[in-house]
GROMACS .gro file of C-alpha atoms in nm:
model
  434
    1UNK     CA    1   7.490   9.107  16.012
    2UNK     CA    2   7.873   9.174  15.898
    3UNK     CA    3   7.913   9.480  15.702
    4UNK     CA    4   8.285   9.334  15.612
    5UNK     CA    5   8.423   9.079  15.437
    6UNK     CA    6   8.757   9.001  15.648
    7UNK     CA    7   8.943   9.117  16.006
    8UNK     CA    8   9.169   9.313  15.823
    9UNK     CA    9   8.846   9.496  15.621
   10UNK     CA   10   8.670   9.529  15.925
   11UNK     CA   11   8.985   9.688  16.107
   12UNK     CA   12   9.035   9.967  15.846
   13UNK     CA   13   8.690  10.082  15.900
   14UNK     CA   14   8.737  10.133  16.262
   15UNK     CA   15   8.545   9.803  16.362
   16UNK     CA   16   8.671   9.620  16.613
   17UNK     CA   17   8.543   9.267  16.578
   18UNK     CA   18   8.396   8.969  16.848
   19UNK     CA   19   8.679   8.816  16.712
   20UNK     CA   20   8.933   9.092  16.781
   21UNK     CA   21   8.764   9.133  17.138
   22UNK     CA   22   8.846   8.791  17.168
   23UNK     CA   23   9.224   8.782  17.049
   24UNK     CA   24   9.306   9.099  17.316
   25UNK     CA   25   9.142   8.983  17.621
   26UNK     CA   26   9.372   8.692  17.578
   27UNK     CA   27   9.669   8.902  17.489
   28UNK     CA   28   9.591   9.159  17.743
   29UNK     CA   29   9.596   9.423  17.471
   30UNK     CA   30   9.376   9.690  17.440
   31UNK     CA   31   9.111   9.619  17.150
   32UNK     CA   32   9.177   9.969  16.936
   33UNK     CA   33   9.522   9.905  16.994
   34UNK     CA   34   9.518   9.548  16.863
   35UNK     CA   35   9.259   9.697  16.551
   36UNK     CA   36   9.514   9.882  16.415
   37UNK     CA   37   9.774   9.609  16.436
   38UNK     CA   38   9.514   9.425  16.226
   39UNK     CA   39   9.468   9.716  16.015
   40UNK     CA   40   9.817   9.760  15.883
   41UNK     CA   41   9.881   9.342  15.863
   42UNK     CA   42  10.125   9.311  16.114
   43UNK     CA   43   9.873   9.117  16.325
   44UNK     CA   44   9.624   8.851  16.156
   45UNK     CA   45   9.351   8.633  16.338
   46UNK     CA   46   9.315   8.376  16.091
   47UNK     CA   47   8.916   8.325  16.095
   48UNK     CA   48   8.712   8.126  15.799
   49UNK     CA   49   8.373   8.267  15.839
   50UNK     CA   50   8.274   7.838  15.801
   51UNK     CA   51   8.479   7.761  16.098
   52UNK     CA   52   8.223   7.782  16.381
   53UNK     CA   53   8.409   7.583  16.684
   54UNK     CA   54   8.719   7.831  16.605
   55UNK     CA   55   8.875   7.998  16.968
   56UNK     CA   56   9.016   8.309  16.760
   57UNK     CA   57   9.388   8.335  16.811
   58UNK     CA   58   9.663   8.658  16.674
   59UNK     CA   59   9.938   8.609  16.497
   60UNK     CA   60  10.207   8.909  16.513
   61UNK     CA   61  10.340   9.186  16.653
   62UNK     CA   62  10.317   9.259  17.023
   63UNK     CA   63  10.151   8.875  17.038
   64UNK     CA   64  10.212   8.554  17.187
   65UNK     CA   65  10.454   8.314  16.959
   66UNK     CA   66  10.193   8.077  16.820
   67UNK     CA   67  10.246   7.737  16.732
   68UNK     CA   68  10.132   7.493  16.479
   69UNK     CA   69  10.136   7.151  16.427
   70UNK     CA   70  10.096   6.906  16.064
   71UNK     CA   71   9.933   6.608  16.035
   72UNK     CA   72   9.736   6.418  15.788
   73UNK     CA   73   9.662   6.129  15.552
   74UNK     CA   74   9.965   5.994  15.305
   75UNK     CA   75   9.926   5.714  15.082
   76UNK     CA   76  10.135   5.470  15.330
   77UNK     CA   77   9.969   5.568  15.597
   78UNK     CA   78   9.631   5.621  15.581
   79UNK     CA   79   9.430   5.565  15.923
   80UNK     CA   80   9.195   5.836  15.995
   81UNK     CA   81   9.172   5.674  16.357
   82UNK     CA   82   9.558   5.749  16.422
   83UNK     CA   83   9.558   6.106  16.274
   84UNK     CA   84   9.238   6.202  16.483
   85UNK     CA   85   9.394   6.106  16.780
   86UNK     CA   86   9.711   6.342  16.697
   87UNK     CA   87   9.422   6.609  16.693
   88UNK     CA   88   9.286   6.565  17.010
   89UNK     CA   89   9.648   6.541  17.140
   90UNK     CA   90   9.770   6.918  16.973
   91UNK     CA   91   9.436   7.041  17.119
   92UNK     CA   92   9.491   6.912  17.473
   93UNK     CA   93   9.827   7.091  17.494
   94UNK     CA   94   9.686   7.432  17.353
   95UNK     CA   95   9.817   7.423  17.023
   96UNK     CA   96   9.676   7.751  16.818
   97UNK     CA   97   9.651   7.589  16.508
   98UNK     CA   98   9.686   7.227  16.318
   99UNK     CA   99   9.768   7.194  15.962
  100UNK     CA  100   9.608   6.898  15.790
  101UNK     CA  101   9.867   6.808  15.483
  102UNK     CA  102   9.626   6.519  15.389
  103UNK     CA  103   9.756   6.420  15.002
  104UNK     CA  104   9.579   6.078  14.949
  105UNK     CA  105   9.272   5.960  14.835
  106UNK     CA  106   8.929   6.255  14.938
  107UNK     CA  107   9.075   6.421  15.174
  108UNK     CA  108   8.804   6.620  15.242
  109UNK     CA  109   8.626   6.402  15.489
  110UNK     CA  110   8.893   6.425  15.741
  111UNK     CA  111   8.908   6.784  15.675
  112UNK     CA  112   8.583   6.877  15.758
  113UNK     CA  113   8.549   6.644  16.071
  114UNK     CA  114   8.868   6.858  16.155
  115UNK     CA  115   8.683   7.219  16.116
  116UNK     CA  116   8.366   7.071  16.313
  117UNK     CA  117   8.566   6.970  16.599
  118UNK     CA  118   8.890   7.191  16.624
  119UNK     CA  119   8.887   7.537  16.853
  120UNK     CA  120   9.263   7.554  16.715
  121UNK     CA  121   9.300   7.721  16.348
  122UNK     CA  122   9.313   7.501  16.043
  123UNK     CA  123   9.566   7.530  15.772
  124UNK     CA  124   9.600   7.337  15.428
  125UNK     CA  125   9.824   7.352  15.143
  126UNK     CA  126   9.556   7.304  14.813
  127UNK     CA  127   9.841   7.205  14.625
  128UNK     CA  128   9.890   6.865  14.818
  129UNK     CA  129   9.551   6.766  14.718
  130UNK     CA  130   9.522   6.887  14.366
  131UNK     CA  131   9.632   6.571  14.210
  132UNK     CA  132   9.338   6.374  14.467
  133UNK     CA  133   9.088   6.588  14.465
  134UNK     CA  134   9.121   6.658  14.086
  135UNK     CA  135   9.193   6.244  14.008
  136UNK     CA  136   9.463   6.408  13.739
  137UNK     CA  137   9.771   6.399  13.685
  138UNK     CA  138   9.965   6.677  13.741
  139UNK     CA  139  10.067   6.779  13.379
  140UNK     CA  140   9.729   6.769  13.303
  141UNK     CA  141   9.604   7.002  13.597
  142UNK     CA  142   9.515   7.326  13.466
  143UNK     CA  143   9.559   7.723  13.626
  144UNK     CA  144   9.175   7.709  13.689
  145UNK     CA  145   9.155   7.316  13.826
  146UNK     CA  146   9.423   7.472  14.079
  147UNK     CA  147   9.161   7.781  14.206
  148UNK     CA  148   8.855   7.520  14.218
  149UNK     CA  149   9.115   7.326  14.495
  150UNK     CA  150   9.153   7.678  14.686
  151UNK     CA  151   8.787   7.747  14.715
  152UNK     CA  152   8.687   7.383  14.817
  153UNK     CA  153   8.895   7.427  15.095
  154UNK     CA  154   8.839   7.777  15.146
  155UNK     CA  155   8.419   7.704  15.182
  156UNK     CA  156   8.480   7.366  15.393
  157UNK     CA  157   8.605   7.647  15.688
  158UNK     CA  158   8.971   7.653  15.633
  159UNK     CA  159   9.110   7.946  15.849
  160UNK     CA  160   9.479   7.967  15.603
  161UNK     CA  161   9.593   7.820  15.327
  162UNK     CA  162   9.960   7.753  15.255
  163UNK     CA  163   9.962   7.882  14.891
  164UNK     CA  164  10.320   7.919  14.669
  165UNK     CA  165  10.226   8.207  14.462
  166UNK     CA  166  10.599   8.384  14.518
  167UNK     CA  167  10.775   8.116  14.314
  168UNK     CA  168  10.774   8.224  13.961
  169UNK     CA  169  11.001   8.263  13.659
  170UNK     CA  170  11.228   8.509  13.772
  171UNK     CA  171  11.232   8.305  14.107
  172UNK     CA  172  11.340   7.994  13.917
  173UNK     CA  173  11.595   8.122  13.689
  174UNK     CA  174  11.781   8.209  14.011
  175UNK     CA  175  11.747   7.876  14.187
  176UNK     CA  176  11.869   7.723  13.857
  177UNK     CA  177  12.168   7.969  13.873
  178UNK     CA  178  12.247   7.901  14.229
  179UNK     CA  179  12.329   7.491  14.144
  180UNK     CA  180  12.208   7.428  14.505
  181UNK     CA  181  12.341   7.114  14.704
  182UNK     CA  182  11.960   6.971  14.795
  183UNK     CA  183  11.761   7.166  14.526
  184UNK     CA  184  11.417   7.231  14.623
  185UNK     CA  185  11.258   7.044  14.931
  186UNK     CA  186  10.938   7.217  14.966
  187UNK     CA  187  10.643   6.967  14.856
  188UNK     CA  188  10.428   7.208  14.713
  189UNK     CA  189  10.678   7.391  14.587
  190UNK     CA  190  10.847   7.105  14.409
  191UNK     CA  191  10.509   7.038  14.224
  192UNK     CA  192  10.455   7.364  14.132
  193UNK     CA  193  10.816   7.387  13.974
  194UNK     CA  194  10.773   7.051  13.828
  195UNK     CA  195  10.403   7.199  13.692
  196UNK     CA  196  10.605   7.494  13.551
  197UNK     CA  197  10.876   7.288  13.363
  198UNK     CA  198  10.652   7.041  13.176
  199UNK     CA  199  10.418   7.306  13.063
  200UNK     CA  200  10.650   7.605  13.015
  201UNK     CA  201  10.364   7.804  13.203
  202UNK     CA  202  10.383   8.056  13.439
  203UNK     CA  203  10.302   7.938  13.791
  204UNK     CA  204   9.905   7.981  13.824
  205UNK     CA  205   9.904   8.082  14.165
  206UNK     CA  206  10.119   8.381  14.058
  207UNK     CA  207   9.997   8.453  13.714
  208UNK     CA  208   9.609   8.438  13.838
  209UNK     CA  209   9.682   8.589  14.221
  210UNK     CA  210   9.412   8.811  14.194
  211UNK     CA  211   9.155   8.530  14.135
  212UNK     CA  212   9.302   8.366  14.457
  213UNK     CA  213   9.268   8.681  14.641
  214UNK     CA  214   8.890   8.717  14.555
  215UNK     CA  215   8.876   8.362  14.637
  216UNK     CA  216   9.006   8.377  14.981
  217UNK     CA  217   8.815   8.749  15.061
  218UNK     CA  218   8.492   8.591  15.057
  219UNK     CA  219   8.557   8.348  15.329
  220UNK     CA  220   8.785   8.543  15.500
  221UNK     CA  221   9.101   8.310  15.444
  222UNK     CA  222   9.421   8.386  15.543
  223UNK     CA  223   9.714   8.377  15.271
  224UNK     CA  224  10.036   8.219  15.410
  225UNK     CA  225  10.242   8.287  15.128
  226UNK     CA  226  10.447   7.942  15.148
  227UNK     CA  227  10.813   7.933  15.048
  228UNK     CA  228  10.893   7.669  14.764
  229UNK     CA  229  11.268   7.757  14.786
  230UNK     CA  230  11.320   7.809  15.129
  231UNK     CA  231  11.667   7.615  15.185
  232UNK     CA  232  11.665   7.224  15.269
  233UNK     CA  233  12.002   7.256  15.404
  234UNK     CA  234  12.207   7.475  15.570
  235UNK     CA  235  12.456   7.509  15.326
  236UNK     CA  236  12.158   7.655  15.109
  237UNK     CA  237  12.030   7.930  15.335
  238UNK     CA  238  12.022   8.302  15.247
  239UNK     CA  239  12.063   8.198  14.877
  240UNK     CA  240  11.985   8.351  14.594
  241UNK     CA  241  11.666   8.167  14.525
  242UNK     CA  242  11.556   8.240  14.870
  243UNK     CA  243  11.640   8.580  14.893
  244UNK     CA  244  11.454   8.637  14.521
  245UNK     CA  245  11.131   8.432  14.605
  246UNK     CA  246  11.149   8.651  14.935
  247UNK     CA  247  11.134   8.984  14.749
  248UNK     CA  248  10.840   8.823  14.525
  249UNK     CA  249  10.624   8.744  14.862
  250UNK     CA  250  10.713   9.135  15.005
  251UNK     CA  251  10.540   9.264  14.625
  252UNK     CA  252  10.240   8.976  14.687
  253UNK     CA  253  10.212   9.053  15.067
  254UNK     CA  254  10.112   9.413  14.987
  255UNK     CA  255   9.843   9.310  14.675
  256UNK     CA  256   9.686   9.106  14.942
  257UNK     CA  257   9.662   9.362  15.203
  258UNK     CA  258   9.515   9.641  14.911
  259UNK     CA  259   9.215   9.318  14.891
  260UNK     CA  260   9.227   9.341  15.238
  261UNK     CA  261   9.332   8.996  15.285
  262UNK     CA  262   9.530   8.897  15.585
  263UNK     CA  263   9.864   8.761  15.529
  264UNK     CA  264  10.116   8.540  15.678
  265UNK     CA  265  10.464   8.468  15.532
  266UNK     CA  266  10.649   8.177  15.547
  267UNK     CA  267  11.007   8.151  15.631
  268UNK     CA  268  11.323   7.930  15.587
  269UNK     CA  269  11.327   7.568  15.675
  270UNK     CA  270  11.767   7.516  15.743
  271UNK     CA  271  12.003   7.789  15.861
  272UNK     CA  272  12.305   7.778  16.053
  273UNK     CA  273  12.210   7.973  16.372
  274UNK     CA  274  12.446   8.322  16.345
  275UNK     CA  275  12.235   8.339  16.017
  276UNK     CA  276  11.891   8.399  16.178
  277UNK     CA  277  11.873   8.711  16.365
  278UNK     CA  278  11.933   8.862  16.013
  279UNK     CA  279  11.704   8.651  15.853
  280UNK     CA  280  11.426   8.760  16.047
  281UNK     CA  281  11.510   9.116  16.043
  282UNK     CA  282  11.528   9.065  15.653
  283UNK     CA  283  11.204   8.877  15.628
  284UNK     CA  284  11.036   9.171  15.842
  285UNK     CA  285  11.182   9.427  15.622
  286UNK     CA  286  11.117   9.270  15.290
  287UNK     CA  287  10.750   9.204  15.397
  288UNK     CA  288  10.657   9.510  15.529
  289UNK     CA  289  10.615   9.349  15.901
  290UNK     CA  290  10.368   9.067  15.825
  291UNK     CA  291  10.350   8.814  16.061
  292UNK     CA  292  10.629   8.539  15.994
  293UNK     CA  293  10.560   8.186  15.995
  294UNK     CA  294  10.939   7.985  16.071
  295UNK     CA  295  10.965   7.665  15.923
  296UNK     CA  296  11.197   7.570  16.195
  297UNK     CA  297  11.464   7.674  16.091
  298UNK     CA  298  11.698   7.334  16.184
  299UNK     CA  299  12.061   7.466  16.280
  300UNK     CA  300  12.214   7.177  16.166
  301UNK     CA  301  12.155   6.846  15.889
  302UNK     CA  302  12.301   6.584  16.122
  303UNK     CA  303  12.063   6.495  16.407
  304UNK     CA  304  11.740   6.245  16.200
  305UNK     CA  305  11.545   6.090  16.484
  306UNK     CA  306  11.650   6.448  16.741
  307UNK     CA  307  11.504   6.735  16.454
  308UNK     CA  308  11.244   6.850  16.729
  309UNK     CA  309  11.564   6.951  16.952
  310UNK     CA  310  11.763   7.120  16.624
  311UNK     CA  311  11.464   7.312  16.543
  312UNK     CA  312  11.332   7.430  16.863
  313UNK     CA  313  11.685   7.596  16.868
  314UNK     CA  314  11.653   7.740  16.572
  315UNK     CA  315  11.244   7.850  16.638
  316UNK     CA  316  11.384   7.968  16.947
  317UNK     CA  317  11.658   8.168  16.833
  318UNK     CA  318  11.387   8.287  16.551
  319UNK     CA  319  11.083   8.427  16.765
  320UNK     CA  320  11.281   8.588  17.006
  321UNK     CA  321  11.412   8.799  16.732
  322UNK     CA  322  11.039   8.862  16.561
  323UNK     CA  323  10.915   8.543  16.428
  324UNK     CA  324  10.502   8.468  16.502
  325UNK     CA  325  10.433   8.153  16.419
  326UNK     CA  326  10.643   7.850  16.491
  327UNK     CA  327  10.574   7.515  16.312
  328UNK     CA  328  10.682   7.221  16.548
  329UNK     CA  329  10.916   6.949  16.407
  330UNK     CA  330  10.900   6.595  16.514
  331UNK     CA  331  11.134   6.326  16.590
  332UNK     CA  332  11.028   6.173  16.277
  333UNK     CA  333  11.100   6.418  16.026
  334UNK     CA  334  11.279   6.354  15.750
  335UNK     CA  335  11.259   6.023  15.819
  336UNK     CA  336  10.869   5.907  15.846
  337UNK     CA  337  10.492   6.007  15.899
  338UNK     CA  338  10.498   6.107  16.288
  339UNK     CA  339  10.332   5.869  16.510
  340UNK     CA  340  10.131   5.987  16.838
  341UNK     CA  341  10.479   5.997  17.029
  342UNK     CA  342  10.643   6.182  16.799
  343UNK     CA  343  10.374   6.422  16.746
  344UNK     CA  344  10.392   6.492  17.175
  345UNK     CA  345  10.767   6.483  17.185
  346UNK     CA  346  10.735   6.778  16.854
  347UNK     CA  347  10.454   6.981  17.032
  348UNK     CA  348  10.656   7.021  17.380
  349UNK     CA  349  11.005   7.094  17.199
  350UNK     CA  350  10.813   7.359  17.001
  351UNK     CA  351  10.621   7.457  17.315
  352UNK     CA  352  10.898   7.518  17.479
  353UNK     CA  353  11.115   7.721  17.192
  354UNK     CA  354  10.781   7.977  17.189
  355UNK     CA  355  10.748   8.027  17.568
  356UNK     CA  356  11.115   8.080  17.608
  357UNK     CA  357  11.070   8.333  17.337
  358UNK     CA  358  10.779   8.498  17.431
  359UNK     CA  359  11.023   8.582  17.790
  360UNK     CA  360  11.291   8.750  17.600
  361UNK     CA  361  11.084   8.952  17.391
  362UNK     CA  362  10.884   9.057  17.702
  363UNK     CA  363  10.529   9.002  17.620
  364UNK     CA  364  10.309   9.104  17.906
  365UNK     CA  365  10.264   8.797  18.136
  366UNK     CA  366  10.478   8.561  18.008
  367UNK     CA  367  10.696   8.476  18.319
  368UNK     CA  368  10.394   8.468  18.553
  369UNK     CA  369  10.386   8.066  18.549
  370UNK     CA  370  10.777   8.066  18.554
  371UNK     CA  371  10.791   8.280  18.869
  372UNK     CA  372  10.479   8.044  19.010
  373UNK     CA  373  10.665   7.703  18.920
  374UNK     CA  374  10.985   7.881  19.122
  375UNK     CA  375  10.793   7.940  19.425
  376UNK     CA  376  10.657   7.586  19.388
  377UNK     CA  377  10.995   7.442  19.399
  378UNK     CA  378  11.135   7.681  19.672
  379UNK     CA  379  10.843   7.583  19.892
  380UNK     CA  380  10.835   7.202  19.753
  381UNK     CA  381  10.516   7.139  19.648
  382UNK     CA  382  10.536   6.831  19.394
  383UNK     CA  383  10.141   6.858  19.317
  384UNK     CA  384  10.174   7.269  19.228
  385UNK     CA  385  10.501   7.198  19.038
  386UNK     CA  386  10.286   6.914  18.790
  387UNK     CA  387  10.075   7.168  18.722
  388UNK     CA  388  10.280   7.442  18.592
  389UNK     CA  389  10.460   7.192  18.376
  390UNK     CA  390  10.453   7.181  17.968
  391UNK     CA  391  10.413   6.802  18.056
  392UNK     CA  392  10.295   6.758  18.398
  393UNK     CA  393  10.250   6.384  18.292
  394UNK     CA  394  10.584   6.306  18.236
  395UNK     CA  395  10.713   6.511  18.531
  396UNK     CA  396  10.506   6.317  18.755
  397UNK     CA  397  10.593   6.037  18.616
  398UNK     CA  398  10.953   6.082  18.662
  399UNK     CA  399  10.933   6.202  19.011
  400UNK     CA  400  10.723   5.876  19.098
  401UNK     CA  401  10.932   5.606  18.898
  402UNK     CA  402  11.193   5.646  19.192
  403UNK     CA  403  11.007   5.811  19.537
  404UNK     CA  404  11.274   5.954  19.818
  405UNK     CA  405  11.245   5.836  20.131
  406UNK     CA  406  11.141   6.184  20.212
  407UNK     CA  407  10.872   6.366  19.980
  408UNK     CA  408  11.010   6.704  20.049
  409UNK     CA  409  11.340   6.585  19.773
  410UNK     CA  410  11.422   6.414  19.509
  411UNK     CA  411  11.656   6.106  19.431
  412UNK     CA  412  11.856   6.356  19.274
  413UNK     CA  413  12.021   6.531  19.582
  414UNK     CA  414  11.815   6.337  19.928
  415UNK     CA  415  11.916   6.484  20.262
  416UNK     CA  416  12.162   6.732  20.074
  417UNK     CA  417  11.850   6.917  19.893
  418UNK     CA  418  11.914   7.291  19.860
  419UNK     CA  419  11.562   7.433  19.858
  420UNK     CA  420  11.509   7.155  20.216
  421UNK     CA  421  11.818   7.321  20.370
  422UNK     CA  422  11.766   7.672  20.282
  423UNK     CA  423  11.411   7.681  20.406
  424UNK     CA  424  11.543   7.506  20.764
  425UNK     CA  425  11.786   7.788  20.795
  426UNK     CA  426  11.545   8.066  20.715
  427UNK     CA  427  11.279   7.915  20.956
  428UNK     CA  428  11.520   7.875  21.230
  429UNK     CA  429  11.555   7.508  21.229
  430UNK     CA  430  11.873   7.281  21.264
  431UNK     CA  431  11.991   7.120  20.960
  432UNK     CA  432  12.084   6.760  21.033
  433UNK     CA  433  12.213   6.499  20.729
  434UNK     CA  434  12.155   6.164  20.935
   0.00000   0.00000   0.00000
């Protein structure tokens, strides 16, 4: 039987939990040492206590860059089939958590399909299906209708839930000061501000935090304190509306961890790339080390249809300077719903940002399968080389859509292949090019 609500309650009493045990053996951390971490927030393992398939991951310090991915149900495109298979896919490639942004019609029954099935954590944002779940409209959603969203989710199993508690009054005055070239682009967070205008209220999930901390305690949810004015652009970053919210989520970050609640914070979505070292330095400062959750961040407004490539930059650029959490961008975005293509080609771009990463900061292991895919390729071994690979699928199928003559090469380079020569030489053999 627990005697502890959450990780983070069960790591200030010197407990070290089966999901902690979990977490370090795959992080090669020792488990008191990874306790502590917990302890002081800078490492959560989001865990609903409803989530019964879940394969515990960390998010934080010391850790493994995580990666998530979004999917979902929208009102144009509503097959459950489609989205399912996007599952399956983000679970075959090791993704550590999936985000189901479902915001038509009851959501719930893909949701909790989701939880039955996924080892990966599960995020939601409540506010995307508040108007749904509710069947209101959103000026006549009330502060309370919002909470009874939070704990439907938060009892179905939900590991996190994106909530926008840190955009307030104060918050908004700013943004409103600032005249900002694409406003706000969060969802959530545009609702919430639109929620806040028509009733001249005080956003709920600020003015009744408390409630959702209770709320999320007894299930053990993590709070990822989402940022409604993170910039769209990146002629809006390091603003004063996201530099203001920022200082709200440092003040809510801590009131979370006194409820021992585990915490993640959410970072910007657009930023020109000599911006982000700072920002994340910043972030980590402001918020007391909590993990940090990168929306991207997208280096530059002018690639629709390539926004995996400009934000695995950016979520590169971002984790090896002490982001956690990196949430993949697809081809598609800004432009449509992802399809199953899209949703690989995000996945490996964000894949790859996290891994490279995880080798500049160091952590322990990392360039193991980088050293064995070199010694693969010095010794020529196609088969070994596949299975090393991100996407051994494609790399096999590009090495077999045009076969050399002679399997120890390529079509790139034939007769004249380095690693071929090199090895003759070293063995002793001739080299010969006819």
């Amino acid at each position: 039987m627990r005697t502890y609500k959450t990780q983070m309650e069960a790591a200030k009493k010197g407990i070290v939990t089966p999901e902690m045990e979990i977490v370090a053996k795959k992080e090669f951390m020792d488990e008191n040492k990874l306790r502590e971490l917990v302890a002081i927030g800078q490492v959560a393992i989001p865990a609903n206590i409803n989530h019964t398939s879940l394969s515990p991951e960390g998010i934080g310090t010391g850790l493994r860059t995580k990666m998530n991915v979004n999917l979902g149900i929208s009102g144009d495109c509503k097959d459950y089939a489609v989205e399912m298979e996007k599952v399956k896919l983000a679970i075959d490639f090791g993704c550590e958590a999936i985000m189901d942004l479902s915001n038509y019609g009851k959501t719930n029954t893909f949701r909790k399909e989701l939880i039955e099935i996924s080892p990966a954590m599960i995020g939601t944002v409540p506010m995307y299906d508040a108007i749904g779940y509710l069947e209101k409209e959103l000026l006549e959603i009330t502060a309370q209708d919002f909470l009874k969203v939070i704990e439907a989710h938060a009892k179905e199993g939900v590991d996190f839930q994106t909530i926008h508690a840190g955009i307030n009054r104060r918050t908004v005055e700013a943004f409103k000061r600032q005249k900002r070239l694409t406003n706000i682009v969060s969802r959530g967070g545009s609702l919430l501000f639109a929620w806040m205008e028509m009733t001249g209220n005080e956003n709920p999930f600020f003015e009744y935090y408390d409630d959702v901390l209770e709320i999320l305690r007894e299930y053990d949810v993590t709070i990822s304190i989402g940022d409604a004015l993170r910039p769209g652009s990146i002629h809006d970053s390091s603003d004063a509306g996201q530099i203001s919210e920022l200082i709200e989520i440092g003040n809510l970050t801590k009131r979370a961890w006194e409820k021992d609640v585990q915490v993640l914070v959410e970072g910007p979505g657009h930023m020109a790339m000599n911006e982000i070292a700072a920002n994340m330095a910043m972030q980590k400062r402001i918020c007391h080390n909590a993990p940090f959750y990168v929306l991207g961040p997208l280096v530059t407004d002018i690639a629709p249809g390539y926004d995996h490539i400009t934000s695995a930059i950016g979520g590169a650029i971002a984790a090896a300077n002490g982001a956690d959490f990196l949430c993949y961008v697809t081809p598609a975005e800004h432009l449509r719903l992802p399809d199953v293509s899209d949703v690989k080609e995000g996945i490996v771009a964000s894949k790859i940002a996290a891994h490279a990463a995880d080798i500049a900061k160091g952590i322990p292991h990392a360039r193991d399968i980088d050293n064995k895919m070199s010694d693969a390729r010095r010794r020529i071994d196609w088969e070994e080389m596949f299975s090393y690979a991100i996407d051994g699928k494609k790399a096999r199928e590009y090495f077999e859509s045009k076969r050399p003559e002679d399997n120890k090469t390529c079509t790139m380079c034939g007769r004249m292949c380095a690693m071929k020569t090199t090895n003759k030489i070293l063995a002793g053999e001739k080299v010969e090019m006819k």
